[in-house]
Amino acid sequence: MNTTTKQKKGLEFESWVYNKLKDEWGLTLNHCTTKEEQYTKGENYQGWEIKNDQTFNKTNNLYISVERRYSNKVYPSGLYKEQEIPQRFYVIGNKKECFVFSTKILKQYYEKYKCQLIPGFTTNTGGKEYGFLLNKQYAERLCVGKFVNQYNLL
């Protein structure tokens, strides 16, 4: 799947999460609408990072992004993304099953267990994402909540 298709699916997932948070938890997040805001402030003004894991159904592992590598530099990404608004929650999964984590707890898990970083997708600008795998069993134990789409269970 090419990067543009992944990004489109990611944006659709993000909208789905926003609606789930509003409908099921009564939370309304204010989306940062410009690219500049998203780079400097984050995805929204409440500090929620939202990731669509498009391989979770096949692997039963969540890919938790940690850094992005370019040929000459490494940048914090995903869980460690540097932004003006502190990241409080990390949401990852797909429309079938989606997990909500405290960013602090996920960082503690990663740092305590020294998880191996594996390469993920390559960005349009040539950056390579690196992250660790969190299996579904641990995800169930570490998450603060989750969404399950009942229509997709069959």
Short mmCIF file of N, CA and C in Angstrom, two decimals:
data_model
loop_
_atom_site.label_atom_id
_atom_site.label_comp_id
_atom_site.label_asym_id
_atom_site.label_seq_id
_atom_site.Cartn_x
_atom_site.Cartn_y
_atom_site.Cartn_z
N MET A 1 0.85 -1.17 0.00
CA MET A 1 0.00 0.00 0.00
C MET A 1 0.90 1.24 0.00
N ASN A 2 0.61 2.20 -0.88
CA ASN A 2 1.48 3.37 -0.96
C ASN A 2 1.19 4.36 0.17
N THR A 3 2.11 5.31 0.36
CA THR A 3 2.04 6.25 1.47
C THR A 3 0.77 7.10 1.42
N THR A 4 0.36 7.55 0.24
CA THR A 4 -0.84 8.39 0.11
C THR A 4 -2.08 7.62 0.56
N THR A 5 -2.19 6.36 0.18
CA THR A 5 -3.33 5.54 0.60
C THR A 5 -3.32 5.33 2.10
N LYS A 6 -2.14 5.08 2.67
CA LYS A 6 -2.02 4.92 4.13
C LYS A 6 -2.45 6.19 4.86
N GLN A 7 -2.03 7.33 4.33
CA GLN A 7 -2.39 8.60 4.96
C GLN A 7 -3.89 8.83 4.89
N LYS A 8 -4.51 8.51 3.76
CA LYS A 8 -5.95 8.67 3.61
C LYS A 8 -6.69 7.79 4.61
N LYS A 9 -6.26 6.53 4.72
CA LYS A 9 -6.89 5.63 5.69
C LYS A 9 -6.65 6.12 7.12
N GLY A 10 -5.48 6.69 7.36
CA GLY A 10 -5.17 7.25 8.67
C GLY A 10 -6.10 8.40 9.04
N LEU A 11 -6.37 9.28 8.09
CA LEU A 11 -7.28 10.41 8.34
C LEU A 11 -8.71 9.93 8.58
N GLU A 12 -9.13 8.92 7.84
CA GLU A 12 -10.47 8.35 8.05
C GLU A 12 -10.57 7.73 9.44
N PHE A 13 -9.51 7.04 9.86
CA PHE A 13 -9.48 6.43 11.19
C PHE A 13 -9.52 7.51 12.27
N GLU A 14 -8.75 8.57 12.07
CA GLU A 14 -8.73 9.67 13.02
C GLU A 14 -10.13 10.24 13.23
N SER A 15 -10.87 10.45 12.16
CA SER A 15 -12.25 10.94 12.26
C SER A 15 -13.13 9.95 13.01
N TRP A 16 -12.93 8.67 12.74
CA TRP A 16 -13.69 7.62 13.42
C TRP A 16 -13.43 7.68 14.93
N VAL A 17 -12.15 7.85 15.31
CA VAL A 17 -11.79 7.93 16.74
C VAL A 17 -12.43 9.17 17.37
N TYR A 18 -12.36 10.30 16.70
CA TYR A 18 -12.98 11.53 17.22
C TYR A 18 -14.46 11.30 17.50
N ASN A 19 -15.14 10.63 16.57
CA ASN A 19 -16.57 10.36 16.75
C ASN A 19 -16.82 9.37 17.89
N LYS A 20 -15.99 8.33 18.00
CA LYS A 20 -16.13 7.37 19.09
C LYS A 20 -15.92 8.05 20.44
N LEU A 21 -14.90 8.89 20.54
CA LEU A 21 -14.65 9.59 21.80
C LEU A 21 -15.84 10.47 22.18
N LYS A 22 -16.42 11.11 21.19
CA LYS A 22 -17.57 11.99 21.45
C LYS A 22 -18.81 11.17 21.81
N ASP A 23 -19.11 10.15 21.01
CA ASP A 23 -20.34 9.37 21.19
C ASP A 23 -20.31 8.46 22.41
N GLU A 24 -19.17 7.83 22.68
CA GLU A 24 -19.11 6.83 23.75
C GLU A 24 -18.52 7.35 25.06
N TRP A 25 -17.65 8.35 24.99
CA TRP A 25 -17.03 8.85 26.21
C TRP A 25 -17.41 10.30 26.52
N GLY A 26 -18.15 10.94 25.60
CA GLY A 26 -18.56 12.33 25.83
C GLY A 26 -17.42 13.32 25.73
N LEU A 27 -16.35 12.97 25.02
CA LEU A 27 -15.18 13.84 24.87
C LEU A 27 -15.15 14.46 23.47
N THR A 28 -14.92 15.74 23.41
CA THR A 28 -14.76 16.41 22.13
C THR A 28 -13.34 16.95 22.04
N LEU A 29 -12.60 16.47 21.05
CA LEU A 29 -11.24 16.95 20.84
C LEU A 29 -11.26 18.04 19.78
N ASN A 30 -10.44 19.05 19.97
CA ASN A 30 -10.32 20.14 19.01
C ASN A 30 -9.10 19.88 18.13
N HIS A 31 -9.37 19.53 16.88
CA HIS A 31 -8.35 19.14 15.92
C HIS A 31 -7.51 20.34 15.50
N CYS A 32 -6.20 20.18 15.45
CA CYS A 32 -5.31 21.19 14.87
C CYS A 32 -5.43 21.06 13.36
N THR A 33 -5.90 22.10 12.71
CA THR A 33 -6.29 21.97 11.31
C THR A 33 -5.17 22.24 10.30
N THR A 34 -4.21 23.07 10.63
CA THR A 34 -3.16 23.36 9.65
C THR A 34 -1.96 22.44 9.87
N LYS A 35 -1.18 22.24 8.82
CA LYS A 35 0.03 21.42 8.92
C LYS A 35 0.99 22.02 9.96
N GLU A 36 1.10 23.35 9.97
CA GLU A 36 1.99 24.01 10.92
C GLU A 36 1.57 23.71 12.37
N GLU A 37 0.27 23.82 12.64
CA GLU A 37 -0.23 23.50 13.98
C GLU A 37 0.06 22.04 14.34
N GLN A 38 -0.15 21.15 13.40
CA GLN A 38 0.06 19.73 13.67
C GLN A 38 1.52 19.43 13.96
N TYR A 39 2.44 20.11 13.28
CA TYR A 39 3.87 19.89 13.55
C TYR A 39 4.30 20.50 14.87
N THR A 40 3.77 21.67 15.21
CA THR A 40 4.24 22.35 16.42
C THR A 40 3.42 22.00 17.66
N LYS A 41 2.11 21.90 17.53
CA LYS A 41 1.24 21.67 18.68
C LYS A 41 0.88 20.19 18.87
N GLY A 42 0.62 19.49 17.79
CA GLY A 42 0.19 18.10 17.84
C GLY A 42 -1.07 17.92 17.03
N GLU A 43 -1.68 16.75 17.11
CA GLU A 43 -2.88 16.45 16.31
C GLU A 43 -4.10 17.23 16.79
N ASN A 44 -4.13 17.50 18.10
CA ASN A 44 -5.27 18.21 18.67
C ASN A 44 -4.79 18.98 19.90
N TYR A 45 -5.66 19.83 20.40
CA TYR A 45 -5.29 20.70 21.53
C TYR A 45 -5.37 20.00 22.89
N GLN A 46 -5.83 18.77 22.91
CA GLN A 46 -5.96 18.05 24.18
C GLN A 46 -4.83 17.04 24.41
N GLY A 47 -3.92 16.87 23.45
CA GLY A 47 -2.77 16.00 23.64
C GLY A 47 -3.02 14.52 23.37
N TRP A 48 -3.87 14.21 22.40
CA TRP A 48 -4.14 12.83 22.01
C TRP A 48 -3.44 12.55 20.68
N GLU A 49 -2.58 11.54 20.66
CA GLU A 49 -1.93 11.08 19.43
C GLU A 49 -2.75 9.90 18.91
N ILE A 50 -3.13 9.93 17.64
CA ILE A 50 -4.00 8.89 17.08
C ILE A 50 -3.29 8.21 15.92
N LYS A 51 -3.16 6.89 16.00
CA LYS A 51 -2.46 6.12 14.98
C LYS A 51 -3.33 4.97 14.48
N ASN A 52 -3.38 4.84 13.16
CA ASN A 52 -4.10 3.74 12.53
C ASN A 52 -3.11 2.62 12.23
N ASP A 53 -3.27 1.48 12.89
CA ASP A 53 -2.39 0.33 12.66
C ASP A 53 -3.09 -0.58 11.66
N GLN A 54 -2.64 -0.51 10.41
CA GLN A 54 -3.32 -1.21 9.33
C GLN A 54 -2.93 -2.67 9.21
N THR A 55 -2.02 -3.15 10.06
CA THR A 55 -1.64 -4.57 10.02
C THR A 55 -2.06 -5.30 11.29
N PHE A 56 -2.69 -4.61 12.23
CA PHE A 56 -3.05 -5.22 13.51
C PHE A 56 -3.92 -6.47 13.35
N ASN A 57 -4.91 -6.44 12.46
CA ASN A 57 -5.78 -7.60 12.27
C ASN A 57 -5.01 -8.85 11.86
N LYS A 58 -3.94 -8.68 11.09
CA LYS A 58 -3.16 -9.82 10.62
C LYS A 58 -2.16 -10.32 11.66
N THR A 59 -1.60 -9.40 12.45
CA THR A 59 -0.47 -9.75 13.32
C THR A 59 -0.83 -9.88 14.80
N ASN A 60 -1.93 -9.27 15.22
CA ASN A 60 -2.29 -9.17 16.65
C ASN A 60 -1.23 -8.42 17.45
N ASN A 61 -0.43 -7.60 16.76
CA ASN A 61 0.56 -6.73 17.40
C ASN A 61 0.28 -5.30 16.99
N LEU A 62 0.38 -4.39 17.96
CA LEU A 62 0.29 -2.97 17.67
C LEU A 62 1.71 -2.45 17.43
N TYR A 63 1.87 -1.62 16.42
CA TYR A 63 3.17 -1.03 16.11
C TYR A 63 3.21 0.36 16.75
N ILE A 64 4.01 0.50 17.81
CA ILE A 64 4.09 1.76 18.55
C ILE A 64 5.31 2.53 18.04
N SER A 65 5.06 3.61 17.35
CA SER A 65 6.11 4.43 16.75
C SER A 65 6.89 5.19 17.83
N VAL A 66 8.23 5.21 17.67
CA VAL A 66 9.10 5.84 18.65
C VAL A 66 10.01 6.91 18.02
N GLU A 67 10.52 6.63 16.82
CA GLU A 67 11.43 7.59 16.19
C GLU A 67 11.34 7.49 14.67
N ARG A 68 11.82 8.56 14.02
CA ARG A 68 11.89 8.60 12.56
C ARG A 68 13.33 8.89 12.18
N ARG A 69 13.88 8.05 11.32
CA ARG A 69 15.28 8.17 10.93
C ARG A 69 15.40 8.63 9.48
N TYR A 70 16.26 9.61 9.31
CA TYR A 70 16.67 10.06 7.99
C TYR A 70 18.14 9.70 7.84
N SER A 71 18.69 9.85 6.68
CA SER A 71 20.08 9.43 6.47
C SER A 71 21.06 10.11 7.42
N ASN A 72 20.76 11.33 7.83
CA ASN A 72 21.71 12.06 8.66
C ASN A 72 21.19 12.46 10.05
N LYS A 73 19.97 12.09 10.40
CA LYS A 73 19.43 12.54 11.69
C LYS A 73 18.28 11.63 12.14
N VAL A 74 18.09 11.57 13.46
CA VAL A 74 17.00 10.81 14.06
C VAL A 74 16.12 11.78 14.84
N TYR A 75 14.80 11.69 14.63
CA TYR A 75 13.84 12.56 15.32
C TYR A 75 12.89 11.72 16.16
N PRO A 76 12.51 12.23 17.34
CA PRO A 76 11.47 11.55 18.12
C PRO A 76 10.17 11.56 17.32
N SER A 77 9.43 10.48 17.40
CA SER A 77 8.18 10.39 16.64
C SER A 77 7.17 9.58 17.43
N GLY A 78 5.92 9.61 17.00
CA GLY A 78 4.88 8.80 17.64
C GLY A 78 4.80 9.04 19.13
N LEU A 79 5.13 8.04 19.90
CA LEU A 79 5.06 8.08 21.35
C LEU A 79 5.93 9.19 21.95
N TYR A 80 7.04 9.50 21.30
CA TYR A 80 7.98 10.49 21.82
C TYR A 80 7.99 11.79 21.01
N LYS A 81 7.01 11.98 20.16
CA LYS A 81 6.95 13.18 19.33
C LYS A 81 7.02 14.43 20.20
N GLU A 82 7.91 15.35 19.82
CA GLU A 82 8.06 16.60 20.55
C GLU A 82 7.10 17.63 19.98
N GLN A 83 6.30 18.22 20.84
CA GLN A 83 5.30 19.20 20.43
C GLN A 83 4.99 20.13 21.59
N GLU A 84 4.38 21.27 21.29
CA GLU A 84 4.07 22.26 22.32
C GLU A 84 3.05 21.76 23.34
N ILE A 85 2.07 21.03 22.87
CA ILE A 85 1.04 20.50 23.77
C ILE A 85 1.47 19.10 24.21
N PRO A 86 1.69 18.89 25.50
CA PRO A 86 2.15 17.57 25.96
C PRO A 86 1.18 16.46 25.55
N GLN A 87 1.77 15.37 25.07
CA GLN A 87 0.96 14.22 24.66
C GLN A 87 0.53 13.45 25.91
N ARG A 88 -0.77 13.30 26.09
CA ARG A 88 -1.31 12.63 27.27
C ARG A 88 -1.80 11.22 26.97
N PHE A 89 -2.37 11.04 25.78
CA PHE A 89 -2.93 9.74 25.41
C PHE A 89 -2.46 9.33 24.02
N TYR A 90 -2.30 8.03 23.85
CA TYR A 90 -1.87 7.45 22.59
C TYR A 90 -2.94 6.45 22.18
N VAL A 91 -3.61 6.72 21.07
CA VAL A 91 -4.71 5.88 20.59
C VAL A 91 -4.22 5.15 19.34
N ILE A 92 -4.38 3.82 19.33
CA ILE A 92 -3.89 3.04 18.19
C ILE A 92 -4.77 1.81 17.97
N GLY A 93 -4.92 1.47 16.72
CA GLY A 93 -5.69 0.30 16.34
C GLY A 93 -6.31 0.51 14.98
N ASN A 94 -7.50 -0.02 14.82
CA ASN A 94 -8.24 0.13 13.57
C ASN A 94 -9.72 0.22 13.91
N LYS A 95 -10.57 0.27 12.90
CA LYS A 95 -12.00 0.44 13.16
C LYS A 95 -12.66 -0.80 13.76
N LYS A 96 -11.95 -1.91 13.77
CA LYS A 96 -12.48 -3.11 14.40
C LYS A 96 -12.17 -3.11 15.90
N GLU A 97 -10.95 -2.69 16.25
CA GLU A 97 -10.53 -2.70 17.65
C GLU A 97 -9.47 -1.61 17.84
N CYS A 98 -9.70 -0.76 18.81
CA CYS A 98 -8.86 0.41 19.01
C CYS A 98 -8.56 0.58 20.50
N PHE A 99 -7.28 0.80 20.84
CA PHE A 99 -6.85 0.89 22.23
C PHE A 99 -6.47 2.32 22.58
N VAL A 100 -6.80 2.72 23.80
CA VAL A 100 -6.42 4.04 24.32
C VAL A 100 -5.45 3.81 25.47
N PHE A 101 -4.25 4.38 25.35
CA PHE A 101 -3.21 4.22 26.36
C PHE A 101 -2.85 5.57 26.96
N SER A 102 -2.44 5.55 28.21
CA SER A 102 -1.75 6.69 28.80
C SER A 102 -0.37 6.71 28.16
N THR A 103 0.03 7.84 27.63
CA THR A 103 1.36 7.95 27.03
C THR A 103 2.43 7.62 28.06
N LYS A 104 2.23 8.09 29.28
CA LYS A 104 3.20 7.84 30.35
C LYS A 104 3.41 6.34 30.59
N ILE A 105 2.32 5.58 30.63
CA ILE A 105 2.41 4.13 30.87
C ILE A 105 3.11 3.43 29.72
N LEU A 106 2.79 3.81 28.47
CA LEU A 106 3.45 3.19 27.31
C LEU A 106 4.95 3.48 27.32
N LYS A 107 5.33 4.70 27.66
CA LYS A 107 6.76 5.04 27.73
C LYS A 107 7.44 4.22 28.82
N GLN A 108 6.80 4.07 29.96
CA GLN A 108 7.38 3.27 31.04
C GLN A 108 7.58 1.82 30.60
N TYR A 109 6.60 1.27 29.90
CA TYR A 109 6.70 -0.10 29.39
C TYR A 109 7.89 -0.21 28.44
N TYR A 110 7.98 0.69 27.47
CA TYR A 110 9.06 0.67 26.48
C TYR A 110 10.43 0.78 27.16
N GLU A 111 10.56 1.70 28.10
CA GLU A 111 11.84 1.93 28.75
C GLU A 111 12.21 0.79 29.71
N LYS A 112 11.24 0.23 30.40
CA LYS A 112 11.52 -0.86 31.34
C LYS A 112 11.95 -2.13 30.61
N TYR A 113 11.25 -2.48 29.53
CA TYR A 113 11.51 -3.73 28.83
C TYR A 113 12.47 -3.60 27.66
N LYS A 114 12.98 -2.39 27.43
CA LYS A 114 13.99 -2.17 26.37
C LYS A 114 13.56 -2.83 25.06
N CYS A 115 12.35 -2.52 24.64
CA CYS A 115 11.77 -3.13 23.44
C CYS A 115 12.63 -2.89 22.21
N GLN A 116 12.77 -3.91 21.41
CA GLN A 116 13.53 -3.81 20.17
C GLN A 116 12.78 -2.96 19.16
N LEU A 117 13.47 -2.02 18.53
CA LEU A 117 12.85 -1.19 17.50
C LEU A 117 12.96 -1.89 16.15
N ILE A 118 11.85 -1.89 15.43
CA ILE A 118 11.84 -2.49 14.10
C ILE A 118 11.39 -1.44 13.09
N PRO A 119 11.86 -1.54 11.85
CA PRO A 119 11.47 -0.54 10.85
C PRO A 119 10.01 -0.67 10.46
N GLY A 120 9.41 0.48 10.19
CA GLY A 120 8.03 0.53 9.73
C GLY A 120 7.97 1.16 8.35
N PHE A 121 7.03 2.06 8.17
CA PHE A 121 6.82 2.66 6.85
C PHE A 121 7.86 3.74 6.56
N THR A 122 7.98 4.07 5.27
CA THR A 122 8.85 5.14 4.81
C THR A 122 7.97 6.31 4.39
N THR A 123 8.31 7.51 4.86
CA THR A 123 7.52 8.70 4.54
C THR A 123 7.81 9.19 3.12
N ASN A 124 6.99 10.12 2.65
CA ASN A 124 7.20 10.72 1.33
C ASN A 124 8.54 11.45 1.24
N THR A 125 9.06 11.91 2.39
CA THR A 125 10.32 12.66 2.41
C THR A 125 11.52 11.76 2.70
N GLY A 126 11.33 10.45 2.72
CA GLY A 126 12.43 9.52 2.88
C GLY A 126 12.77 9.14 4.31
N GLY A 127 11.96 9.56 5.25
CA GLY A 127 12.19 9.16 6.64
C GLY A 127 11.65 7.75 6.88
N LYS A 128 12.34 7.00 7.70
CA LYS A 128 11.92 5.63 8.03
C LYS A 128 11.47 5.61 9.48
N GLU A 129 10.24 5.17 9.68
CA GLU A 129 9.67 5.09 11.03
C GLU A 129 10.19 3.84 11.73
N TYR A 130 10.51 3.98 13.02
CA TYR A 130 10.93 2.84 13.83
C TYR A 130 10.06 2.79 15.08
N GLY A 131 9.68 1.58 15.46
CA GLY A 131 8.84 1.42 16.63
C GLY A 131 8.96 0.01 17.19
N PHE A 132 8.18 -0.27 18.22
CA PHE A 132 8.20 -1.60 18.82
C PHE A 132 6.82 -2.23 18.71
N LEU A 133 6.78 -3.55 18.84
CA LEU A 133 5.53 -4.27 18.76
C LEU A 133 4.99 -4.53 20.16
N LEU A 134 3.71 -4.28 20.33
CA LEU A 134 3.01 -4.57 21.58
C LEU A 134 1.91 -5.56 21.25
N ASN A 135 2.01 -6.77 21.79
CA ASN A 135 1.01 -7.77 21.43
C ASN A 135 -0.34 -7.46 22.10
N LYS A 136 -1.37 -8.05 21.55
CA LYS A 136 -2.73 -7.76 22.00
C LYS A 136 -2.92 -8.07 23.48
N GLN A 137 -2.31 -9.13 23.96
CA GLN A 137 -2.44 -9.51 25.37
C GLN A 137 -1.93 -8.40 26.29
N TYR A 138 -0.75 -7.85 26.00
CA TYR A 138 -0.22 -6.75 26.80
C TYR A 138 -1.03 -5.48 26.59
N ALA A 139 -1.48 -5.26 25.36
CA ALA A 139 -2.30 -4.08 25.07
C ALA A 139 -3.55 -4.07 25.95
N GLU A 140 -4.18 -5.23 26.07
CA GLU A 140 -5.39 -5.35 26.91
C GLU A 140 -5.08 -4.98 28.37
N ARG A 141 -3.91 -5.35 28.84
CA ARG A 141 -3.55 -5.09 30.24
C ARG A 141 -3.13 -3.65 30.48
N LEU A 142 -2.48 -3.02 29.49
CA LEU A 142 -1.94 -1.68 29.67
C LEU A 142 -2.89 -0.55 29.31
N CYS A 143 -3.88 -0.84 28.48
CA CYS A 143 -4.75 0.24 27.99
C CYS A 143 -5.67 0.77 29.09
N VAL A 144 -6.06 2.04 28.94
CA VAL A 144 -7.02 2.65 29.87
C VAL A 144 -8.44 2.54 29.34
N GLY A 145 -8.57 2.12 28.09
CA GLY A 145 -9.88 1.93 27.48
C GLY A 145 -9.72 1.47 26.05
N LYS A 146 -10.83 1.03 25.46
CA LYS A 146 -10.77 0.62 24.07
C LYS A 146 -12.15 0.72 23.43
N PHE A 147 -12.12 0.74 22.12
CA PHE A 147 -13.35 0.74 21.33
C PHE A 147 -13.38 -0.53 20.50
N VAL A 148 -14.52 -1.19 20.49
CA VAL A 148 -14.71 -2.37 19.66
C VAL A 148 -15.92 -2.11 18.78
N ASN A 149 -15.74 -2.27 17.49
CA ASN A 149 -16.83 -2.07 16.55
C ASN A 149 -17.61 -3.38 16.45
N GLN A 150 -18.77 -3.42 17.06
CA GLN A 150 -19.59 -4.66 17.12
C GLN A 150 -19.99 -5.15 15.74
N TYR A 151 -20.10 -4.24 14.77
CA TYR A 151 -20.51 -4.64 13.42
C TYR A 151 -19.44 -5.45 12.71
N ASN A 152 -18.18 -5.28 13.12
CA ASN A 152 -17.08 -5.96 12.44
C ASN A 152 -16.65 -7.24 13.13
N LEU A 153 -17.37 -7.71 14.11
CA LEU A 153 -16.98 -8.90 14.84
C LEU A 153 -17.28 -10.19 14.07
N LEU A 154 -18.20 -10.15 13.17
CA LEU A 154 -18.58 -11.36 12.43
C LEU A 154 -17.72 -11.55 11.19
#
